[in-house]
Amino acid sequence: MSTANSTAKMLTHIGNTPMVELRHLDTGPCRLFAKLEQTNPGGSIKDRIALGMVEAAERDGRLKPGGTIVEATSGNTGIGLAMVASLKGYKMILIIPDKMSEEKIQHGRALGAEVIVTRTDVPPGHPLNYQTMAKDIAERTPGALYIHQHHNHDNPTVHEMTTAPEIWDQMDGDIDSVVGGIGTAGTMTGLGRYFRKVAPHLKMVLADPAGSLLASYVHTGQITEAGAWIVEGIGEDELPAVGDMNLIDEAIVIDDRESLTTARNLLKAEGIMGGSSTGTIIAAALKWCQLQTEPKRVVAIIPDGGDKYLSKMYNDHWMIDQGFIDQKNYGDLRDLIARRHDEREDITVPPDATLAIALGKMRLANISQLPVVEMDEVVGLIDESDLLHTVLGGGNFAAHVADTMTRCLETLSPDDSLDMLKATFDKGFVALIRDNDQYWGLVTRTDLLNWLRRKRLAA
Ligand code: PMP
């Protein structure tokens, strides 16, 4: 088979995604169905528009063979575009805000795209804003096309032509409401246009992260100031240019904590591993279902899969650091320990381990130092600079931890003060927390910062 044939084949697997009923969650009197867009080849609903927008630009001559595609994206459109670009022989430049998960950035790079990561916390129009940067780069690059999904009318059209009729057929033309999120608004606008025609009674329900201005716009018609949120790909700080907000009948606001815990529950209850916006959408869909007094048939859109968020929402330590999973509160220095010493996950090394083992453990747990434990006693501490010092000084990775570790330890008791902790850091040490009976774990500067942040958020 020729390359061109197999290329065309892969792109034909975009769309026609499955619909499954959720049977293990509280849907009140309703039946709730999920449209699984993570089964697209690039892992998200955005493959559809990536292909549609590129082919439209090819048809009307805006994109020529050998050209460059430029896009500002929260990640998924970039992955879809990078896949289409690589299969069709275009160069790809992606500009992604820095709150997006590392997996999305790596995925784009693995597809051969040049990925530029920029600041999340700057408004539209700021030179470092991702959309402003994409426009500037496209203007400076010969043969470049800025796809501009936020302003590209092919974006909603693709959903009107493909996603919507698929849903209609899969539901046998019997749907009362559709729940989805809005980033560019391509999905909800395309679906809304189609369903207004075939099912005027159908309610379009927006699932919006707390902090986005979209839900309050639906409720009041007013533009308010946007805040910040962790959920990726949905919620906006301005009205979407290609979106028709008049198509939205209701809006439900979900905060980050509920979004992320709902996505994690969905995986356990139904075996569906969605991304963070899936959590917002399913949480809103469940609320919507529970509000109904009559049995209704409701469809929720699952925009992408959870494998792109393994380092974040599916990582318990990240959830604890963010304050989304509660740990037992002791009211003392033990509350600052990010990775409490426990048997399920031993993040210590014995003194006779090799430096290679110590380095491997640090990488796996994403930490930069390890307590060295022998017979339940902390006998030392080994960190990255100890390793570097030994290896650069002619030692090798087969050397023993005991010969490299620091024996000079700063041990604090759980009820010592924050001032004592600070004094420990000022001396350049991390603090080992132990009392007479046991070693509890260590506290680093990052742990103190995360703890302070959690406290401020809770206040
Ligand atoms: N969820 C995720 C994870 C996304 O990447 C996007 C696209 N930004 C959406 C939902 C929202 O889709 P749309 O842009 O069509 O509104």
mmCIF file of N, CA, C and O in Angstrom, residues 296-379:
data_model
loop_
_atom_site.group_PDB
_atom_site.id
_atom_site.type_symbol
_atom_site.label_atom_id
_atom_site.label_comp_id
_atom_site.label_asym_id
_atom_site.label_seq_id
_atom_site.Cartn_x
_atom_site.Cartn_y
_atom_site.Cartn_z
ATOM 1 N N LYS A 296 -35.704 12.300 30.924
ATOM 2 C CA LYS A 296 -35.192 12.954 29.700
ATOM 3 C C LYS A 296 -33.997 12.165 29.182
ATOM 4 O O LYS A 296 -33.342 11.452 29.935
ATOM 5 N N ARG A 297 -33.741 12.348 27.901
ATOM 6 C CA ARG A 297 -32.549 11.730 27.293
ATOM 7 C C ARG A 297 -31.519 12.829 27.050
ATOM 8 O O ARG A 297 -31.771 13.774 26.301
ATOM 9 N N VAL A 298 -30.376 12.685 27.726
ATOM 10 C CA VAL A 298 -29.366 13.746 27.747
ATOM 11 C C VAL A 298 -28.058 13.207 27.161
ATOM 12 O O VAL A 298 -27.656 12.084 27.468
ATOM 13 N N VAL A 299 -27.420 14.020 26.319
ATOM 14 C CA VAL A 299 -26.121 13.629 25.750
ATOM 15 C C VAL A 299 -25.038 14.571 26.293
ATOM 16 O O VAL A 299 -25.215 15.796 26.277
ATOM 17 N N ALA A 300 -23.941 13.993 26.781
ATOM 18 C CA ALA A 300 -22.788 14.801 27.220
ATOM 19 C C ALA A 300 -21.628 14.522 26.278
ATOM 20 O O ALA A 300 -21.414 13.389 25.852
ATOM 21 N N ILE A 301 -20.888 15.585 25.966
ATOM 22 C CA ILE A 301 -19.740 15.441 25.058
ATOM 23 C C ILE A 301 -18.483 15.186 25.890
ATOM 24 O O ILE A 301 -18.172 15.944 26.817
ATOM 25 N N ILE A 302 -17.743 14.136 25.567
ATOM 26 C CA ILE A 302 -16.436 13.888 26.205
ATOM 27 C C ILE A 302 -15.378 14.381 25.209
ATOM 28 O O ILE A 302 -15.079 13.689 24.229
ATOM 29 N N PRO A 303 -14.789 15.579 25.413
ATOM 30 C CA PRO A 303 -13.924 16.153 24.365
ATOM 31 C C PRO A 303 -12.594 15.439 24.173
ATOM 32 O O PRO A 303 -12.099 15.358 23.057
ATOM 33 N N ASP A 304 -11.985 14.968 25.272
ATOM 34 C CA ASP A 304 -10.701 14.276 25.086
ATOM 35 C C ASP A 304 -10.467 13.252 26.181
ATOM 36 O O ASP A 304 -11.269 13.128 27.115
ATOM 37 N N GLY A 305 -9.379 12.489 26.025
ATOM 38 C CA GLY A 305 -9.102 11.390 26.942
ATOM 39 C C GLY A 305 -8.151 11.789 28.054
ATOM 40 O O GLY A 305 -7.430 12.789 27.963
ATOM 41 N N GLY A 306 -8.126 10.987 29.124
ATOM 42 C CA GLY A 306 -7.375 11.335 30.325
ATOM 43 C C GLY A 306 -5.897 11.028 30.256
ATOM 44 O O GLY A 306 -5.131 11.483 31.102
ATOM 45 N N ASP A 307 -5.469 10.281 29.230
ATOM 46 C CA ASP A 307 -4.040 9.949 29.187
ATOM 47 C C ASP A 307 -3.175 11.195 29.072
ATOM 48 O O ASP A 307 -2.019 11.189 29.454
ATOM 49 N N LYS A 308 -3.761 12.293 28.590
ATOM 50 C CA LYS A 308 -2.989 13.538 28.487
ATOM 51 C C LYS A 308 -2.862 14.239 29.838
ATOM 52 O O LYS A 308 -2.236 15.284 29.932
ATOM 53 N N TYR A 309 -3.500 13.715 30.863
ATOM 54 C CA TYR A 309 -3.526 14.381 32.166
ATOM 55 C C TYR A 309 -3.009 13.463 33.273
ATOM 56 O O TYR A 309 -3.275 13.681 34.441
ATOM 57 N N LEU A 310 -2.253 12.425 32.870
ATOM 58 C CA LEU A 310 -1.759 11.468 33.876
ATOM 59 C C LEU A 310 -0.855 12.154 34.892
ATOM 60 O O LEU A 310 -0.823 11.772 36.053
ATOM 61 N N SER A 311 -0.098 13.182 34.444
ATOM 62 C CA SER A 311 0.824 13.833 35.374
ATOM 63 C C SER A 311 0.094 14.826 36.271
ATOM 64 O O SER A 311 0.661 15.342 37.212
ATOM 65 N N LYS A 312 -1.163 15.081 35.988
ATOM 66 C CA LYS A 312 -1.899 16.074 36.776
ATOM 67 C C LYS A 312 -3.077 15.423 37.495
ATOM 68 O O LYS A 312 -2.911 14.795 38.511
ATOM 69 N N MET A 313 -4.278 15.509 36.924
ATOM 70 C CA MET A 313 -5.462 15.104 37.687
ATOM 71 C C MET A 313 -5.514 13.620 38.030
ATOM 72 O O MET A 313 -6.206 13.237 38.965
ATOM 73 N N TYR A 314 -4.783 12.781 37.290
ATOM 74 C CA TYR A 314 -4.779 11.357 37.636
ATOM 75 C C TYR A 314 -3.564 11.000 38.494
ATOM 76 O O TYR A 314 -3.238 9.832 38.657
ATOM 77 N N ASN A 315 -2.870 12.026 38.993
ATOM 78 C CA ASN A 315 -1.734 11.816 39.886
ATOM 79 C C ASN A 315 -2.140 12.323 41.282
ATOM 80 O O ASN A 315 -2.365 13.515 41.480
ATOM 81 N N ASP A 316 -2.253 11.395 42.246
ATOM 82 C CA ASP A 316 -2.727 11.762 43.589
ATOM 83 C C ASP A 316 -1.868 12.854 44.221
ATOM 84 O O ASP A 316 -2.377 13.733 44.908
ATOM 85 N N HIS A 317 -0.541 12.790 43.998
ATOM 86 C CA HIS A 317 0.334 13.789 44.629
ATOM 87 C C HIS A 317 0.029 15.177 44.090
ATOM 88 O O HIS A 317 0.002 16.150 44.836
ATOM 89 N N TRP A 318 -0.177 15.266 42.795
ATOM 90 C CA TRP A 318 -0.524 16.563 42.194
ATOM 91 C C TRP A 318 -1.858 17.055 42.778
ATOM 92 O O TRP A 318 -1.999 18.232 43.116
ATOM 93 N N MET A 319 -2.823 16.151 42.906
ATOM 94 C CA MET A 319 -4.139 16.523 43.458
ATOM 95 C C MET A 319 -3.994 17.024 44.905
ATOM 96 O O MET A 319 -4.645 17.988 45.301
ATOM 97 N N ILE A 320 -3.112 16.371 45.680
ATOM 98 C CA ILE A 320 -2.887 16.794 47.075
ATOM 99 C C ILE A 320 -2.188 18.158 47.090
ATOM 100 O O ILE A 320 -2.595 19.074 47.800
ATOM 101 N N ASP A 321 -1.139 18.312 46.256
ATOM 102 C CA ASP A 321 -0.424 19.593 46.196
ATOM 103 C C ASP A 321 -1.371 20.744 45.866
ATOM 104 O O ASP A 321 -1.228 21.849 46.370
ATOM 105 N N GLN A 322 -2.329 20.479 44.982
ATOM 106 C CA GLN A 322 -3.276 21.529 44.575
ATOM 107 C C GLN A 322 -4.383 21.743 45.612
ATOM 108 O O GLN A 322 -5.193 22.641 45.468
ATOM 109 N N GLY A 323 -4.461 20.832 46.587
ATOM 110 C CA GLY A 323 -5.513 20.945 47.599
ATOM 111 C C GLY A 323 -6.834 20.339 47.152
ATOM 112 O O GLY A 323 -7.880 20.619 47.739
ATOM 113 N N PHE A 324 -6.814 19.482 46.132
ATOM 114 C CA PHE A 324 -8.061 18.883 45.638
ATOM 115 C C PHE A 324 -8.370 17.540 46.296
ATOM 116 O O PHE A 324 -9.467 17.017 46.161
ATOM 117 N N ILE A 325 -7.360 16.946 46.936
ATOM 118 C CA ILE A 325 -7.631 15.755 47.744
ATOM 119 C C ILE A 325 -7.224 16.121 49.160
ATOM 120 O O ILE A 325 -6.116 16.611 49.388
ATOM 121 N N ASP A 326 -8.131 15.908 50.096
ATOM 122 C CA ASP A 326 -7.832 16.255 51.483
ATOM 123 C C ASP A 326 -6.995 15.165 52.115
ATOM 124 O O ASP A 326 -7.286 13.982 51.969
ATOM 125 N N GLN A 327 -5.958 15.578 52.811
ATOM 126 C CA GLN A 327 -5.188 14.636 53.622
ATOM 127 C C GLN A 327 -5.632 14.835 55.059
ATOM 128 O O GLN A 327 -6.174 15.867 55.408
ATOM 129 N N LYS A 328 -5.326 13.848 55.909
ATOM 130 C CA LYS A 328 -5.600 14.008 57.331
ATOM 131 C C LYS A 328 -4.891 15.272 57.829
ATOM 132 O O LYS A 328 -3.729 15.492 57.516
ATOM 133 N N ASN A 329 -5.617 16.116 58.567
ATOM 134 C CA ASN A 329 -5.045 17.367 59.036
ATOM 135 C C ASN A 329 -4.571 17.191 60.478
ATOM 136 O O ASN A 329 -5.360 16.906 61.362
ATOM 137 N N TYR A 330 -3.256 17.368 60.714
ATOM 138 C CA TYR A 330 -2.704 17.198 62.068
ATOM 139 C C TYR A 330 -2.599 18.522 62.812
ATOM 140 O O TYR A 330 -2.395 18.553 64.007
ATOM 141 N N GLY A 331 -2.644 19.631 62.060
ATOM 142 C CA GLY A 331 -2.468 20.931 62.705
ATOM 143 C C GLY A 331 -1.019 21.175 63.111
ATOM 144 O O GLY A 331 -0.756 22.005 63.994
ATOM 145 N N ASP A 332 -0.071 20.479 62.514
ATOM 146 C CA ASP A 332 1.345 20.725 62.814
ATOM 147 C C ASP A 332 2.182 20.521 61.545
ATOM 148 O O ASP A 332 1.629 20.439 60.440
ATOM 149 N N LEU A 333 3.494 20.434 61.692
ATOM 150 C CA LEU A 333 4.366 20.387 60.513
ATOM 151 C C LEU A 333 4.118 19.166 59.610
ATOM 152 O O LEU A 333 4.491 19.166 58.447
ATOM 153 N N ARG A 334 3.470 18.134 60.153
ATOM 154 C CA ARG A 334 3.180 16.970 59.301
ATOM 155 C C ARG A 334 2.269 17.350 58.129
ATOM 156 O O ARG A 334 2.305 16.719 57.077
ATOM 157 N N ASP A 335 1.452 18.409 58.291
ATOM 158 C CA ASP A 335 0.555 18.827 57.204
ATOM 159 C C ASP A 335 1.321 19.352 55.983
ATOM 160 O O ASP A 335 0.774 19.472 54.903
ATOM 161 N N LEU A 336 2.587 19.700 56.180
ATOM 162 C CA LEU A 336 3.372 20.249 55.063
ATOM 163 C C LEU A 336 4.047 19.160 54.233
ATOM 164 O O LEU A 336 4.562 19.435 53.150
ATOM 165 N N ILE A 337 4.054 17.937 54.751
ATOM 166 C CA ILE A 337 4.771 16.859 54.054
ATOM 167 C C ILE A 337 3.959 16.463 52.820
ATOM 168 O O ILE A 337 2.805 16.040 52.932
ATOM 169 N N ALA A 338 4.562 16.623 51.641
ATOM 170 C CA ALA A 338 3.809 16.345 50.411
ATOM 171 C C ALA A 338 3.670 14.847 50.189
ATOM 172 O O ALA A 338 2.627 14.363 49.779
ATOM 173 N N ARG A 339 4.741 14.115 50.444
ATOM 174 C CA ARG A 339 4.669 12.665 50.253
ATOM 175 C C ARG A 339 4.930 12.001 51.583
ATOM 176 O O ARG A 339 6.070 11.739 51.951
ATOM 177 N N ARG A 340 3.828 11.771 52.318
ATOM 178 C CA ARG A 340 3.989 11.191 53.651
ATOM 179 C C ARG A 340 4.572 9.795 53.539
ATOM 180 O O ARG A 340 4.226 9.046 52.627
ATOM 181 N N HIS A 341 5.439 9.497 54.478
ATOM 182 C CA HIS A 341 6.129 8.203 54.469
ATOM 183 C C HIS A 341 5.097 7.113 54.724
ATOM 184 O O HIS A 341 4.461 7.078 55.758
ATOM 185 N N ASP A 342 4.858 6.258 53.757
ATOM 186 C CA ASP A 342 3.957 5.129 54.041
ATOM 187 C C ASP A 342 4.391 3.899 53.256
ATOM 188 O O ASP A 342 5.215 3.976 52.349
ATOM 189 N N GLU A 343 3.795 2.766 53.639
ATOM 190 C CA GLU A 343 4.289 1.515 53.071
ATOM 191 C C GLU A 343 3.918 1.312 51.597
ATOM 192 O O GLU A 343 4.593 0.601 50.875
ATOM 193 N N ARG A 344 2.843 1.972 51.153
ATOM 194 C CA ARG A 344 2.404 1.744 49.774
ATOM 195 C C ARG A 344 3.415 2.314 48.792
ATOM 196 O O ARG A 344 3.586 1.840 47.696
ATOM 197 N N GLU A 345 4.066 3.383 49.201
ATOM 198 C CA GLU A 345 4.999 4.010 48.274
ATOM 199 C C GLU A 345 6.246 4.402 49.047
ATOM 200 O O GLU A 345 6.268 5.406 49.746
ATOM 201 N N ASP A 346 7.259 3.575 48.937
ATOM 202 C CA ASP A 346 8.465 3.824 49.707
ATOM 203 C C ASP A 346 9.368 4.783 48.928
ATOM 204 O O ASP A 346 10.003 4.402 47.953
ATOM 205 N N ILE A 347 9.401 6.034 49.355
ATOM 206 C CA ILE A 347 10.278 6.982 48.653
ATOM 207 C C ILE A 347 11.504 7.276 49.522
ATOM 208 O O ILE A 347 11.832 8.418 49.815
ATOM 209 N N THR A 348 12.141 6.177 49.933
ATOM 210 C CA THR A 348 13.426 6.265 50.622
ATOM 211 C C THR A 348 14.361 5.273 49.926
ATOM 212 O O THR A 348 13.903 4.452 49.132
ATOM 213 N N VAL A 349 15.657 5.370 50.219
ATOM 214 C CA VAL A 349 16.587 4.336 49.716
ATOM 215 C C VAL A 349 17.384 3.778 50.889
ATOM 216 O O VAL A 349 17.655 4.501 51.845
ATOM 217 N N PRO A 350 17.802 2.517 50.801
ATOM 218 C CA PRO A 350 18.724 1.987 51.809
ATOM 219 C C PRO A 350 20.149 2.455 51.498
ATOM 220 O O PRO A 350 20.444 2.791 50.349
ATOM 221 N N PRO A 351 21.049 2.472 52.497
ATOM 222 C CA PRO A 351 22.399 2.982 52.255
ATOM 223 C C PRO A 351 23.183 2.169 51.233
ATOM 224 O O PRO A 351 24.093 2.696 50.589
ATOM 225 N N ASP A 352 22.828 0.872 51.045
ATOM 226 C CA ASP A 352 23.602 0.071 50.088
ATOM 227 C C ASP A 352 23.019 0.106 48.673
ATOM 228 O O ASP A 352 23.481 -0.612 47.793
ATOM 229 N N ALA A 353 21.996 0.967 48.446
ATOM 230 C CA ALA A 353 21.494 1.130 47.064
ATOM 231 C C ALA A 353 22.545 1.860 46.238
ATOM 232 O O ALA A 353 23.382 2.586 46.784
ATOM 233 N N THR A 354 22.486 1.667 44.923
ATOM 234 C CA THR A 354 23.446 2.384 44.070
ATOM 235 C C THR A 354 22.916 3.786 43.748
ATOM 236 O O THR A 354 21.715 4.057 43.896
ATOM 237 N N LEU A 355 23.823 4.624 43.269
ATOM 238 C CA LEU A 355 23.389 5.974 42.876
ATOM 239 C C LEU A 355 22.399 5.909 41.720
ATOM 240 O O LEU A 355 21.484 6.731 41.626
ATOM 241 N N ALA A 356 22.550 4.901 40.844
ATOM 242 C CA ALA A 356 21.611 4.752 39.718
ATOM 243 C C ALA A 356 20.200 4.492 40.244
ATOM 244 O O ALA A 356 19.219 5.057 39.745
ATOM 245 N N ILE A 357 20.096 3.657 41.282
ATOM 246 C CA ILE A 357 18.771 3.374 41.870
ATOM 247 C C ILE A 357 18.207 4.654 42.491
ATOM 248 O O ILE A 357 17.026 4.996 42.301
ATOM 249 N N ALA A 358 19.046 5.386 43.211
ATOM 250 C CA ALA A 358 18.572 6.620 43.862
ATOM 251 C C ALA A 358 18.074 7.613 42.814
ATOM 252 O O ALA A 358 16.995 8.192 42.957
ATOM 253 N N LEU A 359 18.841 7.761 41.727
ATOM 254 C CA LEU A 359 18.438 8.700 40.677
ATOM 255 C C LEU A 359 17.113 8.260 40.046
ATOM 256 O O LEU A 359 16.201 9.069 39.845
ATOM 257 N N GLY A 360 16.981 6.957 39.789
ATOM 258 C CA GLY A 360 15.745 6.423 39.207
ATOM 259 C C GLY A 360 14.546 6.712 40.100
ATOM 260 O O GLY A 360 13.483 7.119 39.632
ATOM 261 N N LYS A 361 14.723 6.535 41.421
ATOM 262 C CA LYS A 361 13.609 6.789 42.360
ATOM 263 C C LYS A 361 13.227 8.261 42.390
ATOM 264 O O LYS A 361 12.056 8.617 42.454
ATOM 265 N N MET A 362 14.250 9.128 42.341
ATOM 266 C CA MET A 362 13.953 10.572 42.339
ATOM 267 C C MET A 362 13.154 10.942 41.096
ATOM 268 O O MET A 362 12.178 11.683 41.174
ATOM 269 N N ARG A 363 13.565 10.401 39.933
ATOM 270 C CA ARG A 363 12.876 10.726 38.680
ATOM 271 C C ARG A 363 11.439 10.223 38.719
ATOM 272 O O ARG A 363 10.508 10.921 38.363
ATOM 273 N N LEU A 364 11.267 8.990 39.198
ATOM 274 C CA LEU A 364 9.941 8.369 39.223
ATOM 275 C C LEU A 364 8.974 9.167 40.095
ATOM 276 O O LEU A 364 7.836 9.410 39.737
ATOM 277 N N ALA A 365 9.455 9.595 41.263
ATOM 278 C CA ALA A 365 8.573 10.325 42.179
ATOM 279 C C ALA A 365 8.608 11.825 41.918
ATOM 280 O O ALA A 365 7.910 12.585 42.575
ATOM 281 N N ASN A 366 9.449 12.255 40.944
ATOM 282 C CA ASN A 366 9.570 13.674 40.619
ATOM 283 C C ASN A 366 9.988 14.506 41.831
ATOM 284 O O ASN A 366 9.375 15.518 42.158
ATOM 285 N N ILE A 367 11.010 14.026 42.526
ATOM 286 C CA ILE A 367 11.548 14.747 43.681
ATOM 287 C C ILE A 367 13.062 14.859 43.506
ATOM 288 O O ILE A 367 13.645 14.163 42.683
ATOM 289 N N SER A 368 13.694 15.743 44.302
ATOM 290 C CA SER A 368 15.124 15.931 44.076
ATOM 291 C C SER A 368 15.984 15.471 45.245
ATOM 292 O O SER A 368 17.183 15.660 45.238
ATOM 293 N N GLN A 369 15.354 14.881 46.285
ATOM 294 C CA GLN A 369 16.168 14.285 47.348
ATOM 295 C C GLN A 369 15.439 13.107 47.977
ATOM 296 O O GLN A 369 14.214 13.033 47.927
ATOM 297 N N LEU A 370 16.220 12.212 48.568
ATOM 298 C CA LEU A 370 15.639 11.003 49.178
ATOM 299 C C LEU A 370 16.249 10.791 50.558
ATOM 300 O O LEU A 370 17.476 10.853 50.702
ATOM 301 N N PRO A 371 15.420 10.487 51.560
ATOM 302 C CA PRO A 371 15.978 10.084 52.848
ATOM 303 C C PRO A 371 16.593 8.683 52.715
ATOM 304 O O PRO A 371 16.076 7.844 51.983
ATOM 305 N N VAL A 372 17.700 8.464 53.394
ATOM 306 C CA VAL A 372 18.345 7.149 53.367
ATOM 307 C C VAL A 372 17.970 6.452 54.673
ATOM 308 O O VAL A 372 18.218 6.969 55.758
ATOM 309 N N VAL A 373 17.304 5.311 54.561
ATOM 310 C CA VAL A 373 16.725 4.672 55.747
ATOM 311 C C VAL A 373 17.317 3.281 55.938
ATOM 312 O O VAL A 373 17.415 2.492 55.002
ATOM 313 N N GLU A 374 17.724 3.009 57.202
ATOM 314 C CA GLU A 374 18.234 1.686 57.543
ATOM 315 C C GLU A 374 17.572 1.265 58.839
ATOM 316 O O GLU A 374 17.630 2.003 59.837
ATOM 317 N N MET A 375 16.950 0.116 58.832
ATOM 318 C CA MET A 375 16.236 -0.410 60.001
ATOM 319 C C MET A 375 15.320 0.659 60.622
ATOM 320 O O MET A 375 15.408 0.941 61.823
ATOM 321 N N ASP A 376 14.476 1.245 59.770
ATOM 322 C CA ASP A 376 13.499 2.241 60.217
ATOM 323 C C ASP A 376 14.107 3.536 60.760
ATOM 324 O O ASP A 376 13.394 4.360 61.319
ATOM 325 N N GLU A 377 15.386 3.695 60.644
ATOM 326 C CA GLU A 377 16.031 4.932 61.110
ATOM 327 C C GLU A 377 16.510 5.730 59.896
ATOM 328 O O GLU A 377 17.118 5.158 58.982
ATOM 329 N N VAL A 378 16.282 7.048 59.899
ATOM 330 C CA VAL A 378 16.834 7.869 58.825
ATOM 331 C C VAL A 378 18.305 8.123 59.156
ATOM 332 O O VAL A 378 18.615 8.722 60.194
ATOM 333 N N VAL A 379 19.196 7.614 58.309
ATOM 334 C CA VAL A 379 20.621 7.744 58.610
ATOM 335 C C VAL A 379 21.307 8.787 57.716
ATOM 336 O O VAL A 379 22.465 9.121 57.927
#
